[in-house]
Structure formats: C-alpha cells, structure tokens
XYZ file of C-alpha atoms in Angstrom:
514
model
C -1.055 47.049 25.225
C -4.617 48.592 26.106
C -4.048 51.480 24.302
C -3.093 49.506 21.339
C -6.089 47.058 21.554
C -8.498 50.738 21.890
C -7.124 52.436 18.673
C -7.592 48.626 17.031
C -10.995 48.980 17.896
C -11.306 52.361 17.216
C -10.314 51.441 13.602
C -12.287 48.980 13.497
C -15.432 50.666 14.213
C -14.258 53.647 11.658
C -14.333 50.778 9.041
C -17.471 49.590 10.305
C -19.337 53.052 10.274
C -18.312 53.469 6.363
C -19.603 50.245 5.113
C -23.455 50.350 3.640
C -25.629 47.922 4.771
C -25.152 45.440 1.938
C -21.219 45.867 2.948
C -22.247 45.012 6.309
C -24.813 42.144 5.704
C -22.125 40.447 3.967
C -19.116 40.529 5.912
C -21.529 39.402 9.134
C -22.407 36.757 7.184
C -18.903 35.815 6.639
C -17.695 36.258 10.041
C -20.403 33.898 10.926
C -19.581 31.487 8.345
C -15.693 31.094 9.552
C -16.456 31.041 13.325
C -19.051 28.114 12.499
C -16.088 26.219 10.036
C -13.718 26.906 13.017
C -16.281 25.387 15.648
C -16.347 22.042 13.191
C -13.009 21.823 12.484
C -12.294 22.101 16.362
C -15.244 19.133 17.336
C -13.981 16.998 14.387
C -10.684 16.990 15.868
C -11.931 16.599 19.372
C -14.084 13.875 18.027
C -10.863 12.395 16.252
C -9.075 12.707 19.199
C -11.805 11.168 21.566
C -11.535 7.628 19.404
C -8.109 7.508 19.717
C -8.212 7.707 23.574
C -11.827 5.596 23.756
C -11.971 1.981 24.033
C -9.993 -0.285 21.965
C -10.944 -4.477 21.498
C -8.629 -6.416 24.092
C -9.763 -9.670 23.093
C -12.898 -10.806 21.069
C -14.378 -13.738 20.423
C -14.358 -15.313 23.531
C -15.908 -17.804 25.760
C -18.387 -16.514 28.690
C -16.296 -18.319 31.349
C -13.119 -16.995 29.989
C -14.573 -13.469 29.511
C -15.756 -13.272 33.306
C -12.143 -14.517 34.220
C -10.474 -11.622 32.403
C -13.173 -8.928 33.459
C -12.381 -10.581 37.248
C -8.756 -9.682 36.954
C -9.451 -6.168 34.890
C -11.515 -5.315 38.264
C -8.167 -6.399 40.647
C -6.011 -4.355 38.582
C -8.572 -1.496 38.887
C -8.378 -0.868 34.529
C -11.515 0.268 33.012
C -13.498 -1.945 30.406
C -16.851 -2.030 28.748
C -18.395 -5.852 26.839
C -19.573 -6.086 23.707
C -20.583 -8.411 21.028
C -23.536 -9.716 23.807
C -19.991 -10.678 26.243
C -17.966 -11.868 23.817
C -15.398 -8.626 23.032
C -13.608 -7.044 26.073
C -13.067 -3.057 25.388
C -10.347 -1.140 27.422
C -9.015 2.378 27.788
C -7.157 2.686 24.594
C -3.883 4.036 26.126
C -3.421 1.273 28.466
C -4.361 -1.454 25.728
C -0.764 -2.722 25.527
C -0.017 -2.208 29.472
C -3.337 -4.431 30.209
C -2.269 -7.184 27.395
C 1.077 -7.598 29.338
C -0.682 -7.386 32.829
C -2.800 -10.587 31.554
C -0.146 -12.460 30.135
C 1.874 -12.252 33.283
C -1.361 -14.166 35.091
C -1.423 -16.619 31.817
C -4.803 -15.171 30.654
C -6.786 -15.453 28.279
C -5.427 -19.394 28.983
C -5.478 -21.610 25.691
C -8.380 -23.822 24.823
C -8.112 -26.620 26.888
C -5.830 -27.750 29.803
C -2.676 -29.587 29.104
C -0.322 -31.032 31.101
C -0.383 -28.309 33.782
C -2.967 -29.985 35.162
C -0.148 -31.965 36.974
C 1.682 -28.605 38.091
C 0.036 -28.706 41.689
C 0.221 -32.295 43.364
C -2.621 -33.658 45.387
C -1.723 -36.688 47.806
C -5.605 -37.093 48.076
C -6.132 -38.060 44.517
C -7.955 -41.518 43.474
C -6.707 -43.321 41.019
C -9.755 -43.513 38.958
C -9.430 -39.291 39.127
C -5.394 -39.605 38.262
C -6.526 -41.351 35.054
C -9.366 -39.139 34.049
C -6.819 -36.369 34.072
C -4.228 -38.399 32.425
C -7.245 -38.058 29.751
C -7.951 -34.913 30.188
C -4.506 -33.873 29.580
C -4.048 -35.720 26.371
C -7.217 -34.326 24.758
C -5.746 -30.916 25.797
C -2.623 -30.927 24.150
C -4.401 -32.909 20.975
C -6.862 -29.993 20.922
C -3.684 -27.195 20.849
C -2.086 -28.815 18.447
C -5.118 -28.882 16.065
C -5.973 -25.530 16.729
C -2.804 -24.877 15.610
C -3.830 -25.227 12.028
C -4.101 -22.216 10.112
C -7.820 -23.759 9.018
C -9.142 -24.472 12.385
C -10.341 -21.818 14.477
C -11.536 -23.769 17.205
C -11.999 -28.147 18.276
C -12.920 -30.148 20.698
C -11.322 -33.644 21.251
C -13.278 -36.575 22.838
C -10.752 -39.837 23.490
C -12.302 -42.867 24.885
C -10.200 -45.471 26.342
C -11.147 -48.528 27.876
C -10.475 -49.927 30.709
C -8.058 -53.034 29.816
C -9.114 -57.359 30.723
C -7.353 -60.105 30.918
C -9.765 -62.007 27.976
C -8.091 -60.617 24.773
C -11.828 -61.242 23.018
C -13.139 -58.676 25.006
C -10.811 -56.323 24.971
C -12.513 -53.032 23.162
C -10.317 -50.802 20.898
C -9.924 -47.101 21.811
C -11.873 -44.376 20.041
C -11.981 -40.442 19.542
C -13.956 -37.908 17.749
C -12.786 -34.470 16.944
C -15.226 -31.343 15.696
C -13.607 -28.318 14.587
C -14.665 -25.054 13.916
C -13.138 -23.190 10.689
C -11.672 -20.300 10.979
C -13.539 -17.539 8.595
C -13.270 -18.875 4.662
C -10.989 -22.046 5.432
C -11.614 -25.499 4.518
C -9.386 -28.550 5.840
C -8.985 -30.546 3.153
C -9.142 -34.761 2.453
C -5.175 -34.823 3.561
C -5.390 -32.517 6.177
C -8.773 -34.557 7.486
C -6.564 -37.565 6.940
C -3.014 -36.139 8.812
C -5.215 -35.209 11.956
C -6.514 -38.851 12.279
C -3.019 -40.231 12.358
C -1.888 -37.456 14.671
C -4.629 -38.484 17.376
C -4.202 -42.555 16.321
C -0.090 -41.832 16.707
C -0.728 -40.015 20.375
C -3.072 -42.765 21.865
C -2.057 -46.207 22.762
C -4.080 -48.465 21.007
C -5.720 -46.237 18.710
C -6.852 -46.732 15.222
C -7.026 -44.287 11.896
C -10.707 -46.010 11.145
C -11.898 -45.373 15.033
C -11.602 -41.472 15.045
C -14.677 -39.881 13.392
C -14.046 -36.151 12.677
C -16.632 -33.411 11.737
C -17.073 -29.698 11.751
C -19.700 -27.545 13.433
C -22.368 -27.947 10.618
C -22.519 -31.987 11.795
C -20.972 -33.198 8.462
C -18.277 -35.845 8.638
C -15.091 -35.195 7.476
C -13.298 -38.691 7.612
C -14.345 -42.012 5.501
C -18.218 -42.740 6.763
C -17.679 -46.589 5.955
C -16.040 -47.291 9.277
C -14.903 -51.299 9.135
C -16.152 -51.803 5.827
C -13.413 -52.620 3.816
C -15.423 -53.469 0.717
C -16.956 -49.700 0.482
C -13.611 -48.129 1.831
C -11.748 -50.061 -1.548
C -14.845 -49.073 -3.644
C -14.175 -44.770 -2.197
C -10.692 -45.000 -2.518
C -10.692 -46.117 -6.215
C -13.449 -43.869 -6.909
C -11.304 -40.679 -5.506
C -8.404 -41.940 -7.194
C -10.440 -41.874 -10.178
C -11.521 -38.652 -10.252
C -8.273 -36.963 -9.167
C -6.715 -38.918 -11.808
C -9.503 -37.431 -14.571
C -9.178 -33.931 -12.762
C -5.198 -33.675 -13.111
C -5.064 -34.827 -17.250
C -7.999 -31.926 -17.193
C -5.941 -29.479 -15.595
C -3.300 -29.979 -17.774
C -5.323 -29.741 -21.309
C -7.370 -26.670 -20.255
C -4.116 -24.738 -19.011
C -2.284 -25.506 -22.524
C -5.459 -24.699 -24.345
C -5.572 -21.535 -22.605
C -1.943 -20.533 -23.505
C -2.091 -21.183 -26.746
C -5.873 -19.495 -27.401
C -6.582 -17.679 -24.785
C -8.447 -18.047 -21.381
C -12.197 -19.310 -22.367
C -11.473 -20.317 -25.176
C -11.814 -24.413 -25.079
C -12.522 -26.679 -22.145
C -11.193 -30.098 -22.022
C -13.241 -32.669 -20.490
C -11.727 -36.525 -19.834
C -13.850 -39.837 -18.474
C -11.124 -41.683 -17.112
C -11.682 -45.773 -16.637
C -8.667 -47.307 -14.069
C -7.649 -50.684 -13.663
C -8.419 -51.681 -10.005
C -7.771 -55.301 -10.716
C -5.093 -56.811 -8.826
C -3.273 -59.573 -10.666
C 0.164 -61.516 -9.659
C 1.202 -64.163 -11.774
C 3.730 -67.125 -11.543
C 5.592 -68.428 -14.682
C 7.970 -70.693 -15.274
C 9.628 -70.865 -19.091
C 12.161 -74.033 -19.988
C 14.105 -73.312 -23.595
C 14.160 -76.721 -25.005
C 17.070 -75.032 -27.390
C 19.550 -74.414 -24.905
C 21.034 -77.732 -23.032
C 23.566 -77.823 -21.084
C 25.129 -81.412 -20.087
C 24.308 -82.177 -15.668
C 26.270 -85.092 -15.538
C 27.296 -88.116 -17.391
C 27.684 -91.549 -16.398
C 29.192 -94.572 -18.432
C 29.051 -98.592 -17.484
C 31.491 -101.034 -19.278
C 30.412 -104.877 -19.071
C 32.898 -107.759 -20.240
C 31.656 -111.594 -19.938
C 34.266 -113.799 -20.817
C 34.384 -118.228 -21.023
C 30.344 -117.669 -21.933
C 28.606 -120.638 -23.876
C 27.806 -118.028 -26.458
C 31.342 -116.735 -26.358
C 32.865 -113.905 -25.012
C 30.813 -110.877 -24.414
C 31.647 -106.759 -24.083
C 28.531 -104.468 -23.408
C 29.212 -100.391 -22.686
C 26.090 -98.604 -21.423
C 26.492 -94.843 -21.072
C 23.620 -92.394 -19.321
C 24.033 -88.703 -19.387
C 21.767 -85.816 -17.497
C 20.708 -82.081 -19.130
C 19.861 -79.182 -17.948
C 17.075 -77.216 -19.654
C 17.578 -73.471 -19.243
C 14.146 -72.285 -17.017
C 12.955 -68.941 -16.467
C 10.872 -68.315 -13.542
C 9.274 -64.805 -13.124
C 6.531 -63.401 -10.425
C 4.668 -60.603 -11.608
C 2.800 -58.521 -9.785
C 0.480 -55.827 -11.612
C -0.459 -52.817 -9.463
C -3.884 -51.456 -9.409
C -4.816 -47.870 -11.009
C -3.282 -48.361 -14.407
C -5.379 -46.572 -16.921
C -7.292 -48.576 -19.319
C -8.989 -46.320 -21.634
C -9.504 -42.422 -22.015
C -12.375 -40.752 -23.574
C -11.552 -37.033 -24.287
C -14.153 -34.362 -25.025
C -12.846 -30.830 -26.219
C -15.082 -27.819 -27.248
C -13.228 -24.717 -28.840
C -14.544 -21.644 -29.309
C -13.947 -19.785 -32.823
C -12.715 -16.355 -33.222
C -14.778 -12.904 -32.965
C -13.429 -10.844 -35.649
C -14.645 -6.724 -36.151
C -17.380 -6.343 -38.777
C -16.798 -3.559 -41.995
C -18.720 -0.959 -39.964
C -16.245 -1.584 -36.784
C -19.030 -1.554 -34.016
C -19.542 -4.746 -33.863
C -18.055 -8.624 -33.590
C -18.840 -11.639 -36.064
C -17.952 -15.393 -35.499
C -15.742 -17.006 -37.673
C -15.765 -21.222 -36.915
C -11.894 -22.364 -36.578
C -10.860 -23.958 -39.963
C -10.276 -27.702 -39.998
C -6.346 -27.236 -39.902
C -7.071 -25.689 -36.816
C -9.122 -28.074 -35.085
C -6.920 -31.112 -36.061
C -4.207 -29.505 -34.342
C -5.749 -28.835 -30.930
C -6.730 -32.468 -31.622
C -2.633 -33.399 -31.734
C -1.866 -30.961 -28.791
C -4.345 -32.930 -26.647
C -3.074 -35.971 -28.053
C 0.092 -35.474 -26.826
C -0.652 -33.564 -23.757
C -2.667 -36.493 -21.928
C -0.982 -39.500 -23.409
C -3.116 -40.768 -25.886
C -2.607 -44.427 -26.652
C -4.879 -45.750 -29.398
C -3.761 -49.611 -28.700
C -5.909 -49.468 -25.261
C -9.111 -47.747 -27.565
C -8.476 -44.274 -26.292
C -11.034 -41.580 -27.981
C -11.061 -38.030 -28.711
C -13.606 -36.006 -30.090
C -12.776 -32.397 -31.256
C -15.866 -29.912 -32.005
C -15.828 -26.290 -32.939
C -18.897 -24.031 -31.442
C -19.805 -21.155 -30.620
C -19.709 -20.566 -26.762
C -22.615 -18.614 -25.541
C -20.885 -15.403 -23.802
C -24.223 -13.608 -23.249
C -23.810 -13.510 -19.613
C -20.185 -13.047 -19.729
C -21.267 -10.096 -21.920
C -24.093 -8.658 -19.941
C -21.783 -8.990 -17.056
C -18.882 -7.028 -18.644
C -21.529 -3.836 -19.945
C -23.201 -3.814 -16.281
C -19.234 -3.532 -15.224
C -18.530 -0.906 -17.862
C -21.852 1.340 -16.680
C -20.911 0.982 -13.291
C -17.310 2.177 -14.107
C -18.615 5.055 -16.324
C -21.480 6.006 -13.563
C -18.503 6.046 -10.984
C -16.412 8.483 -13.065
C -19.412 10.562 -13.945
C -20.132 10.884 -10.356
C -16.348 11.387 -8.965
C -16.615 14.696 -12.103
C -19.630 15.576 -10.694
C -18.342 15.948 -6.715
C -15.064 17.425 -8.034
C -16.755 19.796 -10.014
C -18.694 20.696 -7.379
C -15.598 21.270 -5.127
C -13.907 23.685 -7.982
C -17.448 25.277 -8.239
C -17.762 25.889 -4.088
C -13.780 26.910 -4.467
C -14.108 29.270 -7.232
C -17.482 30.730 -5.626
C -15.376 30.977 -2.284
C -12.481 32.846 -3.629
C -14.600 35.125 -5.522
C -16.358 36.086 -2.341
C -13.734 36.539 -0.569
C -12.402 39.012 -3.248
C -15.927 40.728 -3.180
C -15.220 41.245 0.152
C -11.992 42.664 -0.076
C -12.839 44.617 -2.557
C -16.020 46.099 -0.757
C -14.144 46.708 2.068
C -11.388 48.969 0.263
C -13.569 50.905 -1.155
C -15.059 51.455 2.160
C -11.749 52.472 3.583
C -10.975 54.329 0.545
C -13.812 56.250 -0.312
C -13.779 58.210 -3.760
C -13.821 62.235 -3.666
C -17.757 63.298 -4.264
C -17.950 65.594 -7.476
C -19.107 69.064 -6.662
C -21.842 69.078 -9.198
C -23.948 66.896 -6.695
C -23.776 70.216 -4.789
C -24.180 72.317 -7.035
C -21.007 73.497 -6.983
C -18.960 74.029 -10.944
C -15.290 71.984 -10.766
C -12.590 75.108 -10.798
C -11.109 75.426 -14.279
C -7.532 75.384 -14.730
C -6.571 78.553 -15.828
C -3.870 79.188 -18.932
C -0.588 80.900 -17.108
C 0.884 83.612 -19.755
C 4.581 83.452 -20.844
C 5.840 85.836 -18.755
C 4.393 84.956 -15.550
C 5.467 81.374 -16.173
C 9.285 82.652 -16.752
C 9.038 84.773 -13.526
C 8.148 81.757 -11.755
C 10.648 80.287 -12.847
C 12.985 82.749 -11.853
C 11.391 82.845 -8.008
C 12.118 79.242 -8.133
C 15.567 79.675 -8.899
C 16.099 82.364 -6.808
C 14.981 80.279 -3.685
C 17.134 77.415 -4.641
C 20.049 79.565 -4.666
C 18.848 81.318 -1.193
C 18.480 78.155 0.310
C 22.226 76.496 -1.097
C 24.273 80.190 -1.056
C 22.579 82.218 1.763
C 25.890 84.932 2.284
C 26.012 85.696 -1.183
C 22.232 86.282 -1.956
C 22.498 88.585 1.595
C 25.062 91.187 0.157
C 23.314 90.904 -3.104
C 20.203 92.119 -1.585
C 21.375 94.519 0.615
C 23.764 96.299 -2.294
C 19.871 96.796 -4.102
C 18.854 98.012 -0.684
C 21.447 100.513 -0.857
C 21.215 101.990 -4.530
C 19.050 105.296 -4.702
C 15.671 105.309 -6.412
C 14.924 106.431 -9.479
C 12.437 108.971 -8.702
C 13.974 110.458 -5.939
C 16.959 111.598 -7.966
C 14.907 113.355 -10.244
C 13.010 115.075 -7.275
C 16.383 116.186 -5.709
C-alpha cells in the first residue's frame, strides 16, 4: 500500500513539474476553491445538525409561578433547560422533548388554570367551616374557569363568584353575583351568543344566580354582556334595536349575494332601513250574527176562565228563548313585525374595450336593465307596497380608482418578483455555465500537460527528414523478404532444405575456373 501511495505521488509531482505557471495558478486556485465549498458544506450540516439536537420549546406562554414549578421538577429529574421569552418559554434538550413531556404529565404539570375539585382530594379534620366554604368557592370558580377556557375563542379567564351569606329576613337577602374576564386567544372574538351562553352557564352552575348579575369583559376592560343591568326599559329599547339591525343586515345579505351572481362581485350594493313593529297588542272580541238563530227553549201557558160575568174566557200565552251565534276571539300580535322597508340599490354599469383596445369606457345600464334589478330586489326582500314599502334603483359609476391603483401596484410587484426570480436564475445558469467551462479549461490544460506535443526540429535548427520515393524494384523485393519471412516463420522444415539445397549447388564462377 506504501509503495502504491509513493508512485501516486510520484505521478503526481511528474504532472505537477509539466504544468506552466498559469497551469499551476489555476488548478491551486481550484483546489482551494473545493476544499473551502467542502469546509461549508461540512459546518452547514453540522450547523443543521446542531438545531436539531439544541433546545426545543416545552411549554410557552406560561405563568411565573407555574414556570418555577416546572423548572423545580426539570432540576429533580436532572434534564437540562434554558427560559426564554423574559420566563415565560421553557427550552429543553431536543431529544428528550417527548421523554420530559411524559415525565411532567405523570406529576400533573403544567396543572390547568385554576383548581377544581381536587382541592377536596386530601382531607383536613382541622378545617373551619368558614375555610370549607371558601373552597367550596374556590372549587366552583375552578371548574367554571376550565370550562370557559375550553372555548376555542378564549385563551385564558378568570371567574369571580360572590355569594352571600343567607338571613332569615327574605328583604335582605342579597342575590349572588359573578364577573368573568377572558383573554382571546390570537385573532378570536366571542361573539353576542357566545357572551350570552357563558352567562347562563355560570347563572345555571350557581344557586341563586342571575343572567343580569354576571358582568363579563375581556382584557382591554370593555364589557361584553348588556351594560343596562336592572333596567328593563333600556334592556327592551337594546334588544329591539339589535333585532333591528340583524333584521336590516340579513334582507342585505341576501340582495347583495343575488346581485353579485347575477352581475358580478362589486357590481351593486343593496342597502335596506328597516322600521319593526315593537308594539305589543292583544285584543278581545266578541261577534253575535243576528242572522243565525237558533231556538233555546220554548215555553207555552194555556188560561181557561169559565162561569165569568163577561162569559167564558180562553187566553194561550207562549214565550220562546234564542240563541244568537257569538264568536269570541283573543288575539295576540307579536312584536317585530315589519312595518315598512326603504331599499336603496346602486349598480354599477359595464366597462366595455375602446376601438384602440388599450383601454375601458363606461357604458350606463339601459333602463330595461335597471327595472329588472328593481323586480329581482322586489322579490328577493319581500316587497309589499300595501305597508308603503320603497325602492329606489340608480345607475352610477362606482369609483374603482383605488381598487385600480391597488390592482397595478399588485401587477408591478408580481412583474418585479418575476424579473428578479430571472435575474437570480440567470445568475445560477451564468455561475453554472462559467463553472463547467472551468472545469473543462482545467481538464483540458492538464492533458495537454500530460500529453505534451512533439517540438518541431526547426526550433533547433534541425530540417524534418524527407520521405524518400522507394523505386519499383526495391519495393517488389520487399515484398518478397516479407513473404519469405512469413513462410519461415509458418513452414520452418521446408524453407530449411530449401536453403540448404542452394547451399549445396556449385557457383557459377568456380566452374568456369575449374
């Protein structure tokens, strides 16, 4: 193996001896360039490695007392962590991230916002009553805190019950109350029946408690249920006003989406004024049909008087009862009926290519047009003209400038972000074609250097040989040489005796001499 790696070297210094110094400049420089590619490749990967074994998040957003308990048990357990996020976000070893999530669970951490029930899971004999209630308290506003939290809205809540304590004198007995403020988780909103649902889950798990005694706000300080408290008045006056504008927001919803399936998104908005009947009314009638008699009873008295001074007397007296047909009826007319619409609907015309092609002209919808869209809304939102319903139907033109500007700045960005993503991959063909034709540079350079050419002999003064002509009959006896050795070479015996019979047969000269 030694001797192999010595002629390798040997060779290699050979090749290195025949190379100019341009040769050699250039394949130092790239030797130099591939170790330092190597060297980065090998650190990125170390580096890619590294974050896959650093720290990973255990748990984030947490509270400072939770985050010491966890850290306190990390430390028993002898597992490496770091804090961040100023103490919120426990880091840990990234390989045991799973293995320390199950090591916590098994000691219930991190425990859930509030204590439940458990706090009854160890007895103490010592215990007061006036302690045994406050966590009988304490326990409720747990569990009513989980199951808010529970929410996919609420990220976080507190829940604050008060109960009094109870009296014989029912006038001063106070009614319980409870507030509730809840944090949202990142781009939530609880909503009016959501706000509403968690009232009546609180009012549903405390004796005694009331929908209009739980207040309810979020960690901004704005409240969340009805601010009017007792106040029936006001609470009747919001209600109908909310019932109002959902009502108005619903026959909007419905115009604008069949406007925008029949023209196009954009093109018209719909916009309705609403006015509900909140009165309450019950009436009590009572209708008799003189027309329609029906015969009760009947009763008939005959009367004879007989021997009279004024002679004999016969009287008949008959008395008979009807019933009148009645109708009694108790009507009872519901508040929220609608009483009159007033409909507003702007449509936009159409934007039809000029002669030259570049650009857009308005053309105003046609009256055939407009009194259509004036049916379809007609129909859509139950137009009644008895109750002095209105619509108005106009044709403008909407002003899209924005829309526009928007949709160019859009376009440059787009055309900006391809001209830049043709740039960088023109630059990568550029640095690939530039590599490869180095690289065959190099390989080419360092053939040559291997394989020099033969110097010409007229840089030393020395004239090339000329081939020289070869006559006829040289060329034939060449020819016969050759195929004289061919047949020496394939019948050896036979060319033996041949040449030892000429061996043998006298020369001409000495015959003559004899």
């Amino acid at each position: 193996m030694s001797e192999f790696f010595k002629q390798l070297i040997a060779q290699i210094a050979a090749v290195w001896q025949k190379l100019s110094l341009q040769q050699k400049i250039v394949t130092a420089s790239l030797l130099v360039f591939t170790i330092l590619a190597l060297s980065g490749l090998i650190i990125w990967s170390q580096n890619g490695v590294k974050k896959e074994t650093g720290f990973k998040v255990l748990y984030s957003n947490l509270g400072l007392d939770e985050a010491a308990t966890i850290t306190e048990q990390l430390q028993k357990s002898n597992y490496r962590y770091k804090l961040d996020n100023n103490g919120t976000a426990v880091l840990v070893d990234a390989k045991q991230l799973y293995e320390v999530r199950m090591a916590l669970a098994r000691e219930g951490l991190p425990r859930k916002h509030g204590l439940g029930y458990e706090l009854f899971d160890k007895t103490n004999f010592g215990m007061t009553d006036y302690v045994q209630k406050l966590n009988a308290r304490r326990a409720l506003e747990g569990e009513i805190q989980r199951t808010i939290e529970g929410l996919d809205e609420v990220k976080s809540a507190r829940v604050h019950i008060v109960i009094p304590e109870p009296t014989i004198f029912l006038d001063n007995q106070k009614d319980a109350k409870a507030s509730v403020v809840v944090k949202y988780s990142t781009g939530q909103k609880l909503s009016k029946d959501q706000v509403r649902g968690i009232t009546h889950l609180i009012s549903s798990s405390v004796d005694g408690l009331k929908p209009e005694n739980i207040s309810v706000i979020d960690y901004e300080g704005k409240l969340l249920t009805s601010p009017f408290g007792e106040n029936n008045t006001a609470m009747v006056s919001s209600h109908n006003m909310e019932l109002q504008q959902n009502v108005e927001k619903y026959l909007e919803n419905k115009a604008n989406q069949f406007l925008a399936n029949v023209l196009g998104p954009s093109k018209a908005f719909v916009k309705i004024a609403c006015d509900l009947d909140f009165d309450k009314v019950e009436k009590n009638m009572e209708k008799y049909d003189p027309e329609s008699r029906v015969v009760r009873s009947e009763e008939r008295i005959d009367e004879s008087v007989k021997n009279a001074p004024d002679g004999d007397n016969q009287k008949e007296r008959s008395l008979t009862n009807y019933e009148i047909d009645k109708t009694v009826a108790n009507i009872v007319q519901e508040v929220g009926n609608v009483k009159r619409l007033t409909i507003s609907v702007a449509v936009d015309g159409r934007y039809e290519l000029s002669e030259d092609g570049k650009t857009t002209e308005y053309v105003a919808r046609t009256n055939e047009e407009i009194q259509n869209i004036e049916d379809i809304i007609k129909n859509a939102v139950g137009y009644d003209l008895t109750r002095g319903d209105q619509i108005v139907v106009s044709a403008v033109k909407f002003d899209n400038e924005y829309a526009r500007n928007e949709l160019l700045q859009m376009k440059k960005t787009e055309r900006d972000r391809q001209i830049m993503d043709w740039i960088k991959y023109g630059l990568i063909a550029f640095i690939g074609i530039g590599f490869i034709a180095f690289l065959w540079y190099l390989a080419n350079t360092v053939a040559k250097a291997m394989n020099p050419p033969v110097p010409a002999f007229e840089r030393f003064g020395i004239e090339e040989p000329v081939e020289e002509v070869i006559p006829e009959d040289m060329r034939k006896s060449s020819e016969i040489l050759e195929r004289v050795e061919m047949l020496t070479r394939e019948e050896p015996v036979n060319i033996a005796s041949i040449i030892r019979q000429w061996l043998d047969e006298p020369v001409a000269g000495k015959r003559k001499k004899k």
